[in-house]
CSV table of C-alpha atoms in Angstrom, one decimal:
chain,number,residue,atom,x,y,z
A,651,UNK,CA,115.0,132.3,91.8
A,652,UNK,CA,114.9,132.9,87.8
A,653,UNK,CA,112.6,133.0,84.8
A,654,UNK,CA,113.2,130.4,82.4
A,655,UNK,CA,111.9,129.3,79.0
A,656,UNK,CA,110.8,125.2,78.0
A,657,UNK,CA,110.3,126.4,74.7
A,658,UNK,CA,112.7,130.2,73.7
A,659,UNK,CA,111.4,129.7,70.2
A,660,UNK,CA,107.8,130.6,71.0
A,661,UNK,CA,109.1,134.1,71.0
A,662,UNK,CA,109.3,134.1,67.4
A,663,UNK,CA,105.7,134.8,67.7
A,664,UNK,CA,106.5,138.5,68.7
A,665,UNK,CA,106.8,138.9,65.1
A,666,UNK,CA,103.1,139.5,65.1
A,667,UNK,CA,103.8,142.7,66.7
A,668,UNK,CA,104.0,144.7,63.6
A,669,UNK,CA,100.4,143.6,62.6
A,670,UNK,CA,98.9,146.0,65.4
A,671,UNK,CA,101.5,148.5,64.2
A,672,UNK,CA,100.9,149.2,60.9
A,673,UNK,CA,96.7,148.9,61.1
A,674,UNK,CA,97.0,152.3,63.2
A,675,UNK,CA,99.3,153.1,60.6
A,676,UNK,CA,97.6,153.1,58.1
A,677,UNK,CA,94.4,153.2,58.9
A,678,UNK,CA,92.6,156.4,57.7
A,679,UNK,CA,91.2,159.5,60.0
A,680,UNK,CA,86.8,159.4,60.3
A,681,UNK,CA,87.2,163.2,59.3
A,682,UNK,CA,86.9,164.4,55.7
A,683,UNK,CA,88.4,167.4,54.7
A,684,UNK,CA,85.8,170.3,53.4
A,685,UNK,CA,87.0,172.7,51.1
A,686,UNK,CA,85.6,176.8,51.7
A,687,UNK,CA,85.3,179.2,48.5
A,688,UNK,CA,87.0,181.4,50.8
A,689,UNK,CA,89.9,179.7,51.4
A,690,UNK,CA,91.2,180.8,47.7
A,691,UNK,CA,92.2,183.9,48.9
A,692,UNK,CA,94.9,183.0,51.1
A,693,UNK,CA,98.3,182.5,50.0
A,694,UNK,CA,99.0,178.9,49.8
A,695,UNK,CA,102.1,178.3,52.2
A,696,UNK,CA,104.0,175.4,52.6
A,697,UNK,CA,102.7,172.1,54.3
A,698,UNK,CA,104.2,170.9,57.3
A,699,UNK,CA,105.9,167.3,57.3
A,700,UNK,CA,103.2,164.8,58.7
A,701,UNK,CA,104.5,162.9,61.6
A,702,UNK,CA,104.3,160.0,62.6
A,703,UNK,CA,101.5,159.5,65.3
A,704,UNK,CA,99.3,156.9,66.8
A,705,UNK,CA,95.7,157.5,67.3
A,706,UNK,CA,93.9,155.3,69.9
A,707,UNK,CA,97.5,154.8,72.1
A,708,UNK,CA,96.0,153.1,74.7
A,709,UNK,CA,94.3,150.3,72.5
A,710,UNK,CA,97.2,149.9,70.3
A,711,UNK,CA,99.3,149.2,73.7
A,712,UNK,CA,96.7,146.6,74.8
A,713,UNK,CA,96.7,145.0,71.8
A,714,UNK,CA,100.6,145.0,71.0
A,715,UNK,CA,100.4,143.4,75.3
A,716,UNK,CA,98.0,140.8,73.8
A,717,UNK,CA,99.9,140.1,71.8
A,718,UNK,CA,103.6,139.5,73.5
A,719,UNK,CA,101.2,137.5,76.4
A,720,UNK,CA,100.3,135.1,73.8
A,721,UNK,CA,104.1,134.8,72.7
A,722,UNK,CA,105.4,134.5,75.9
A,723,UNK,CA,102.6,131.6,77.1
A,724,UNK,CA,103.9,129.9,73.7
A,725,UNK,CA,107.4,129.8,75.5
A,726,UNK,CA,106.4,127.7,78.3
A,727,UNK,CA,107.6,129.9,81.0
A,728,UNK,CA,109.0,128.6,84.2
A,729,UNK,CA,109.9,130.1,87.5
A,730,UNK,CA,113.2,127.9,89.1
A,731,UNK,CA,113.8,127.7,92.5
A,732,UNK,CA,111.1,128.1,95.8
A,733,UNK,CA,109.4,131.1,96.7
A,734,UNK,CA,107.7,129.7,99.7
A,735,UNK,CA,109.6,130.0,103.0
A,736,UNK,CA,111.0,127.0,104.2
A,737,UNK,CA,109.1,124.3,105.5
A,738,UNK,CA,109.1,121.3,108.1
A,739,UNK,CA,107.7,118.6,107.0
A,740,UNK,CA,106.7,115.4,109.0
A,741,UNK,CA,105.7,112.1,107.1
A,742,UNK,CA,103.8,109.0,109.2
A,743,UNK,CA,104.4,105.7,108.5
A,744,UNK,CA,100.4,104.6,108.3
A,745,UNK,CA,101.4,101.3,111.0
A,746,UNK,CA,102.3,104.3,113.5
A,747,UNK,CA,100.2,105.4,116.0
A,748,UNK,CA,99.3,109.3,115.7
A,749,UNK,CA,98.0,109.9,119.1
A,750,UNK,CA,102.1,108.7,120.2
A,751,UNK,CA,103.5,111.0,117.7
A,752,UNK,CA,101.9,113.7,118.4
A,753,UNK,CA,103.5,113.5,122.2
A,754,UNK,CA,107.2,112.9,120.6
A,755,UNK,CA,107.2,115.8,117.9
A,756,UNK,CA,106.0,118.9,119.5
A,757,UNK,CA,106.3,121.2,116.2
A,758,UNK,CA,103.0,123.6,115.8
A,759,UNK,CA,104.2,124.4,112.5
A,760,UNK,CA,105.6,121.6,111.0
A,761,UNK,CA,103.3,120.1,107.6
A,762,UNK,CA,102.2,116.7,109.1
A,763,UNK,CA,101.6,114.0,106.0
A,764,UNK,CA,100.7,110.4,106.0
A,765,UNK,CA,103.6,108.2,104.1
A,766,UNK,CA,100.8,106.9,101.6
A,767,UNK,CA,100.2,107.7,97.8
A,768,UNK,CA,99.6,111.6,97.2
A,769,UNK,CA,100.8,112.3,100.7
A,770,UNK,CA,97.7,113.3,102.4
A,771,UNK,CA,97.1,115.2,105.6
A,772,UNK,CA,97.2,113.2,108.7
A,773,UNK,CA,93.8,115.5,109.7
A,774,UNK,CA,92.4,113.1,107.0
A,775,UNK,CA,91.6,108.9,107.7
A,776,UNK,CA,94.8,106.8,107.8
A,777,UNK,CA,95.8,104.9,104.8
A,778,UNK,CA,95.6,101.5,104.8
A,779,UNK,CA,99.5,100.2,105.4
A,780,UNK,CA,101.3,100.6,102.0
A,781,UNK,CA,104.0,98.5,100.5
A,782,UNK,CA,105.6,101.1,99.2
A,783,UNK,CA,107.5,102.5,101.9
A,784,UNK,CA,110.9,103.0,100.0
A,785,UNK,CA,109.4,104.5,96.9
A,786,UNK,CA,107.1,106.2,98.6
A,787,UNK,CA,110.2,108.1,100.9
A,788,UNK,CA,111.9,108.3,97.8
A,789,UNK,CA,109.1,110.3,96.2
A,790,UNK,CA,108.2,112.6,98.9
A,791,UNK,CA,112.0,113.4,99.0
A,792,UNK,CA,112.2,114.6,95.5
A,793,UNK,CA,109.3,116.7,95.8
A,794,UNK,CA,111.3,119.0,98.5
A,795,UNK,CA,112.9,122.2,98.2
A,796,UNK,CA,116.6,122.1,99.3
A,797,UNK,CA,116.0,124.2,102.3
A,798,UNK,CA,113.3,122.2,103.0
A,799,UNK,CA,113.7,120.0,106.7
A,800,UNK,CA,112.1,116.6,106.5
A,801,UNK,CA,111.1,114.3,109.8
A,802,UNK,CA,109.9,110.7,109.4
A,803,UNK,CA,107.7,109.0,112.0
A,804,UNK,CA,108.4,105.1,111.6
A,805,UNK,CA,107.1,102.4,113.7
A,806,UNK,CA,109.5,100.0,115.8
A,807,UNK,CA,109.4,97.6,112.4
A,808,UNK,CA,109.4,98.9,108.9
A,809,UNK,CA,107.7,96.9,106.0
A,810,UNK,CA,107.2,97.6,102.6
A,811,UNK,CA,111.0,97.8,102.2
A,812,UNK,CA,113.0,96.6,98.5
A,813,UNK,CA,116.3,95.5,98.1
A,814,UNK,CA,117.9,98.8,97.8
A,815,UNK,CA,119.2,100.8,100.6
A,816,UNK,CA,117.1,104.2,101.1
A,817,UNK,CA,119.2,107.0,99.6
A,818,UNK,CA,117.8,110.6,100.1
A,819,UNK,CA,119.1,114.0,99.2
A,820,UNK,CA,117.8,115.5,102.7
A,821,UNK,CA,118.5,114.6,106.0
A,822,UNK,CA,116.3,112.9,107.6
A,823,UNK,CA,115.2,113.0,111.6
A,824,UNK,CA,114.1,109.3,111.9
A,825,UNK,CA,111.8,109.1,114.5
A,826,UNK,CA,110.3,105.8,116.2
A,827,UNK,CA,107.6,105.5,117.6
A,828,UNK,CA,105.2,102.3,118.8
A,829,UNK,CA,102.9,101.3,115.8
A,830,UNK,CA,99.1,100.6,116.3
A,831,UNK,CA,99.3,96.6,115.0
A,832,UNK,CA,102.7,94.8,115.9
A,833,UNK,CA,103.4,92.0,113.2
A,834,UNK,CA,103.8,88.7,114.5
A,835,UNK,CA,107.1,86.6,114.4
A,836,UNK,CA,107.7,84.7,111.3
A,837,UNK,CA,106.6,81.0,111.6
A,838,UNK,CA,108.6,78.4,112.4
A,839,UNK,CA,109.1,74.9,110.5
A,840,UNK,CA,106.9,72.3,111.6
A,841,UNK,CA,104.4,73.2,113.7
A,842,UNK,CA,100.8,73.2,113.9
A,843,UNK,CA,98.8,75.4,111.4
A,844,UNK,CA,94.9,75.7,111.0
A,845,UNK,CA,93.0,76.5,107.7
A,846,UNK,CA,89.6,77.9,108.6
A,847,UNK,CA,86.5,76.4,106.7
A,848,UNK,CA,82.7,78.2,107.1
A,849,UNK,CA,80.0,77.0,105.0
A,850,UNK,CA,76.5,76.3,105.0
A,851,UNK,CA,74.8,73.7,105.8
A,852,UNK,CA,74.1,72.5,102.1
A,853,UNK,CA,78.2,72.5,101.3
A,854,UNK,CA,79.2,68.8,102.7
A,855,UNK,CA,80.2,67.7,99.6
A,856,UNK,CA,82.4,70.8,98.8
A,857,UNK,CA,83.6,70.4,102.6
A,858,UNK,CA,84.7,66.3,102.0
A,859,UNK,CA,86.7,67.7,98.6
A,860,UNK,CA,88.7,70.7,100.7
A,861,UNK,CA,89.2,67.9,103.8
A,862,UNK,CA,91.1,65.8,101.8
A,863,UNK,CA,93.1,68.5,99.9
A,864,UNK,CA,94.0,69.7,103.6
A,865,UNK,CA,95.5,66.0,104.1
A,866,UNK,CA,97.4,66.0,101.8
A,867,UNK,CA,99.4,69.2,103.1
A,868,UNK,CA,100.2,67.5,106.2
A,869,UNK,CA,101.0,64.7,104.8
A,870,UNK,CA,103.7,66.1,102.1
A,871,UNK,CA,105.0,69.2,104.2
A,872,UNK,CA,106.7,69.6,107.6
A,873,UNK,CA,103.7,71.6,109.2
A,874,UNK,CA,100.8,70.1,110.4
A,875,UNK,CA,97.1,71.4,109.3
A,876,UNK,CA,94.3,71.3,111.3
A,877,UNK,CA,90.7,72.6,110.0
A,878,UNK,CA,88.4,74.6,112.0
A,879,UNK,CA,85.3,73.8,110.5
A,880,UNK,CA,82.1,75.5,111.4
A,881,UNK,CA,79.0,77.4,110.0
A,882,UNK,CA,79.5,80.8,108.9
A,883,UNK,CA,77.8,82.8,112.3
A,884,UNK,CA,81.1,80.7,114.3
A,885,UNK,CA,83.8,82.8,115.1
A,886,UNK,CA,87.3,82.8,113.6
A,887,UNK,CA,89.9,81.4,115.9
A,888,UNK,CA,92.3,83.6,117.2
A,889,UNK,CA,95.4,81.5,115.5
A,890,UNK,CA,94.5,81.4,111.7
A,891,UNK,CA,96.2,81.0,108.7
A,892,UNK,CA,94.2,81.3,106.3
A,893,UNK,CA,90.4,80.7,105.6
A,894,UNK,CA,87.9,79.2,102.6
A,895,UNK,CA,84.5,80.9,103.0
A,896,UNK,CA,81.1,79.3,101.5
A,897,UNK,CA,78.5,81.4,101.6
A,898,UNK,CA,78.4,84.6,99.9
A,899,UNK,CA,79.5,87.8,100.7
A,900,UNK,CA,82.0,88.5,103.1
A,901,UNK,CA,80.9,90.4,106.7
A,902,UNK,CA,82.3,92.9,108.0
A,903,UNK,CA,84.6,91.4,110.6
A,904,UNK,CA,86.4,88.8,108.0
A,905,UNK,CA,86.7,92.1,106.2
A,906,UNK,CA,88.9,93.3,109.0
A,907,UNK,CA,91.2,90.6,109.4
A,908,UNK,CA,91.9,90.3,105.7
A,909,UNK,CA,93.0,94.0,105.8
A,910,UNK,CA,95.5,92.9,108.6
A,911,UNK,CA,96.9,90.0,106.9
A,912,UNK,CA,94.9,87.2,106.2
A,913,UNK,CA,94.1,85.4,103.1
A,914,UNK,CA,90.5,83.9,102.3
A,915,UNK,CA,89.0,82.0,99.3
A,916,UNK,CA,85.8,83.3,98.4
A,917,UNK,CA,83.9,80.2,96.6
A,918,UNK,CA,81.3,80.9,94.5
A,919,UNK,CA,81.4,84.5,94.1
A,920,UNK,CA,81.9,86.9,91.6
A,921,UNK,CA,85.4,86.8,89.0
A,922,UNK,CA,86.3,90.1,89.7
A,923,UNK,CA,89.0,92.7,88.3
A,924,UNK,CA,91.8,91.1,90.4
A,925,UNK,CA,95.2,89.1,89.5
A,926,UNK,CA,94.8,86.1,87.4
A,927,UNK,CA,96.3,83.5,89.8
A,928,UNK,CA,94.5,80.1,88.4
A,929,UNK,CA,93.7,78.9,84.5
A,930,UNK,CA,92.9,75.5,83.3
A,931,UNK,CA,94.7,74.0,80.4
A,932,UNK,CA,92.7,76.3,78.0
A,933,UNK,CA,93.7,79.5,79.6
A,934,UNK,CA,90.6,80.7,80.6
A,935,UNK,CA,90.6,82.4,84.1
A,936,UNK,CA,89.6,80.2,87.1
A,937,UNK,CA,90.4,82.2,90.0
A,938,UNK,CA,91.9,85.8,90.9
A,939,UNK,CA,93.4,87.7,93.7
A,940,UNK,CA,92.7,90.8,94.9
A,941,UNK,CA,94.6,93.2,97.5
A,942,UNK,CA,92.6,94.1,100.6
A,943,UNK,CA,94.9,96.4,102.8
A,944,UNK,CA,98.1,93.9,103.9
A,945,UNK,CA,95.8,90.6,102.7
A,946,UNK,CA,94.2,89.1,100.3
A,947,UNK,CA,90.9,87.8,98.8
A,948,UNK,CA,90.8,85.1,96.1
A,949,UNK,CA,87.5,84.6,94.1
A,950,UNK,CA,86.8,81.5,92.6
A,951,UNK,CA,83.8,82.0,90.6
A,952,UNK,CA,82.5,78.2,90.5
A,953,UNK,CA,81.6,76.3,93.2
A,954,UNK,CA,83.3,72.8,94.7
A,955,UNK,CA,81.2,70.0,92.6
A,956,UNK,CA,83.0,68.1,89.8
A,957,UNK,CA,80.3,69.2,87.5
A,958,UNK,CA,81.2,72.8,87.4
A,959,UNK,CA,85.0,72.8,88.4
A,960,UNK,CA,86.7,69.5,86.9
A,961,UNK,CA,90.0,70.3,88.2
A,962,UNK,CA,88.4,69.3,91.4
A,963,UNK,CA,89.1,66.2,90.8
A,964,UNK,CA,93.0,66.4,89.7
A,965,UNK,CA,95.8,65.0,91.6
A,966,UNK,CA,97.1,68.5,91.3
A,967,UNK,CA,94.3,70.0,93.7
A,968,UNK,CA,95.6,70.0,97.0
A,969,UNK,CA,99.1,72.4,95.2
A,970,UNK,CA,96.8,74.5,93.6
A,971,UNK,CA,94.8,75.1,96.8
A,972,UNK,CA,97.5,75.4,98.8
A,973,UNK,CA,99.2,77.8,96.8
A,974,UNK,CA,96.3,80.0,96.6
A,975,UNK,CA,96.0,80.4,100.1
A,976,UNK,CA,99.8,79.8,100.9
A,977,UNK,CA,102.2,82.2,98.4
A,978,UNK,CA,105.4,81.2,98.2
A,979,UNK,CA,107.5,83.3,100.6
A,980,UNK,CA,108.6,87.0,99.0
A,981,UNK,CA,111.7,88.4,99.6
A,982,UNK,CA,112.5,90.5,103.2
A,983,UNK,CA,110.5,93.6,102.8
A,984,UNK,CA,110.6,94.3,106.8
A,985,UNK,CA,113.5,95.2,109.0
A,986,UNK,CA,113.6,97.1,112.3
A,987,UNK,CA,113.4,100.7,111.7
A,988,UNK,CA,117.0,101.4,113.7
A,989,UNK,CA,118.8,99.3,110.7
A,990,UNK,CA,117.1,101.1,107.6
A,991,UNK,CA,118.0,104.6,108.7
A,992,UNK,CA,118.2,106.4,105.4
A,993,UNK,CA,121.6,107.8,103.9
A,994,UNK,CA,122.0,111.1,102.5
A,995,UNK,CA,123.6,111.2,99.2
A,996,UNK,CA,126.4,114.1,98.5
A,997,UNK,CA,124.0,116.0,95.7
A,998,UNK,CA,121.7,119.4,95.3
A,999,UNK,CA,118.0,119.2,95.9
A,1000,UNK,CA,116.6,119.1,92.3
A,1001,UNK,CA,115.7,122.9,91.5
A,1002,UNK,CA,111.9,123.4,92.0
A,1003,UNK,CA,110.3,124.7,88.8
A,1004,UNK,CA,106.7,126.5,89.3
A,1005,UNK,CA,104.7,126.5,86.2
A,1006,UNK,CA,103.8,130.7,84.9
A,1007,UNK,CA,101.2,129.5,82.5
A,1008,UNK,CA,98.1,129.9,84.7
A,1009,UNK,CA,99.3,133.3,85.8
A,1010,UNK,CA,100.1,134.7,82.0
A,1011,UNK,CA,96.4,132.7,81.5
A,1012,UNK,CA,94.5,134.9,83.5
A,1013,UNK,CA,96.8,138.3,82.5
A,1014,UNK,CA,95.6,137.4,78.9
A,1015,UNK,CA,92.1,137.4,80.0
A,1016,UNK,CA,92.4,140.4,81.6
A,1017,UNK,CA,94.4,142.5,79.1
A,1018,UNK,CA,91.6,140.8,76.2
A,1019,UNK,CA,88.6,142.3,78.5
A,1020,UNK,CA,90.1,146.0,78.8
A,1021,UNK,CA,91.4,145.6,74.7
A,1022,UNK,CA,87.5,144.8,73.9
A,1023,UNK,CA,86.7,147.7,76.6
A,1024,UNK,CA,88.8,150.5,74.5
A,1025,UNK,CA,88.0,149.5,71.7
A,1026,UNK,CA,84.1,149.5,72.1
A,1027,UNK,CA,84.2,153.1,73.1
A,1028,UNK,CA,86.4,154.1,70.7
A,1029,UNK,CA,83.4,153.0,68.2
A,1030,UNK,CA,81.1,154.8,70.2
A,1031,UNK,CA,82.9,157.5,69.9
């Protein structure tokens, strides 16, 4: 551990020390002198030298301390390396189930973090299941001290994976554990899917435009569509792919299943802040997507009638539709946990550098209130 400077010329300030210097230098006694009649009867002998002496010495060291504070804050001091002891630190992959881990990992003293942006506590709510996983490893890997030990809790399937292989300075303890949601199997080619449709009573005519768009799916892909059509109180199947909802907000329990996956087209809502994902030939913004945990919901601010959407009525529907609810396929971002293990790369732990400007901050303050206390009884004086 060292002291180190961002900025060595801010020390130039220290110049400024000669200002406190010579003002008690020069500055004059209070006292005048008083000449006595008698006095001119004594032989005049010779003056001492006058030396050189400070009056007030403990407000001209305050001030002169000030003053090298202020110069040394202007230096951006740093402390390198870790003065904390070492530390054990577990991340949890949110998809894991804590109860589970807890059982596995038996360490009292071990710092226990969710694998989520800003790495919070697990005593805190888990995160909704990031897509991040790599960078998110990555990042919490960086932020460790060298003699720092690092545990990762992964469920039996890892998601939120990128193309490049996890490469971390510490070694890691992979742990798996059972996760609280298993992802289904990918789907196959050519089987049967079902597209969810609830509306009110009052949307048959938007109802006859998304039945025919559905059609034309099975009749152009390998996979045949079925629609679930119902009012909007009628329970979601328990096989869904996706779902177009006509009649205002969302509940509660649609919520849910978007946050574990599913897509839903929201008709007649609210544009929202999301992702443009549909324009008309003029560019202006006909639908947009936004993220809700690992799904999605897409607003589409006009309702199914020719009069206020007339790309209802182009060939080029049915694609848009589908690819709204459908997105093309991503590349792999999941792998089983036992063939992602991360690899520890042959380099130092980046040196940990604490910030000294809050403590030389509040020094300053401190040496300021005892410089205005000697000086205001110096006055008094």
């Amino acid at each position: 551990m060292s002291l180190g400077l961002l900025l060595p010329m801010g020390l130039l300030a220290l110049a400024g020390l000669i200002v406190p210097l010579l003002i008690h230098l020069i500055r004059r006694p209070d006292h005048q002198m008083t000449d006595f009649a008698a006095l001119r009867w004594l032989r005049e002998s010779v003056r001492p030298r006058r030396r050189l002496r400070f009056d007030d010495l403990w407000l001209l060291l305050a001030r002169l301390a000030l003053l090298s504070l202020l110069a040394l804050i202007l230096a951006l001091p740093i402390l390198n390396g870790d003065w904390r002891a070492a530390r054990h630190v577990i991340a949890v992959a949110s998809d894991v189930d804590l109860v589970a881990a807890r059982k596995q990992l038996t360490d009292d003293r071990a710092e226990w973090r969710w694998l989520a942006p800003g790495f919070p506590s697990v005593d805190e709510k888990a995160p909704v299941s990031s897509r991040l996983f790599s960078s998110l490893l990555r990042e919490l890997d960086s932020t460790l001290a060298s003699k720092d030990t690092l545990t990762v809790v992964v469920p039996i399937q890892v998601s939120g994976l990128d193309a490049q292989r996890i490469a971390l300075v510490h070694a890691v303890d992979w742990q798996q554990v059972a996760g609280e949601t298993q992802t289904a199997e990918p789907r196959k080619r050519g089987i049967n899917r079902i597209i969810a449709i609830r509306h009110e009573p009052q949307s048959s005519t938007a109802f006859a435009y998304l039945r025919a768009a559905v059609g034309v799916w099975s009749s152009i892909g390998q996979d045949h569509w079925e629609v679930d059509e119902g009012p909007l109180a009628l329970p979601l199947p328990e096989t869904l792919d996706c779902l177009i909802w006509l009649g205002g907000p969302l509940p509660d329990s649609i919520m849910r299943w978007v946050e574990k996956g599913g897509r839903v087209l929201l008709v007649d809502s609210e544009l929202g802040d999301g992702l443009p994902v549909w324009r008309d030939e003029q560019g202006k913004i006909l639908a947009r997507e936004q993220a809700l945990g690992r799904g999605a919901v897409i607003r589409l601010p006009a309702p199914l009638t020719a009069e206020k959407l007339p790309d209802l009525l182009d060939a080029d529907f049915p694609h848009r539709l589908q690819a709204l609810l459908i997105p093309a396929p991503r590349s792999p971002d999941r792998a089983f946990a036992r063939e992602v293990v991360p690899t520890q790369v042959d380099r130092d732990a980046p040196e940990r550098q604490t910030s000294l400007i809050p403590l030389i901050g509040l020094l300053i303050a401190l040496v300021f209130l005892l410089e205005r206390v000697l000086a205001t009884r110096r006055q008094r004086a």
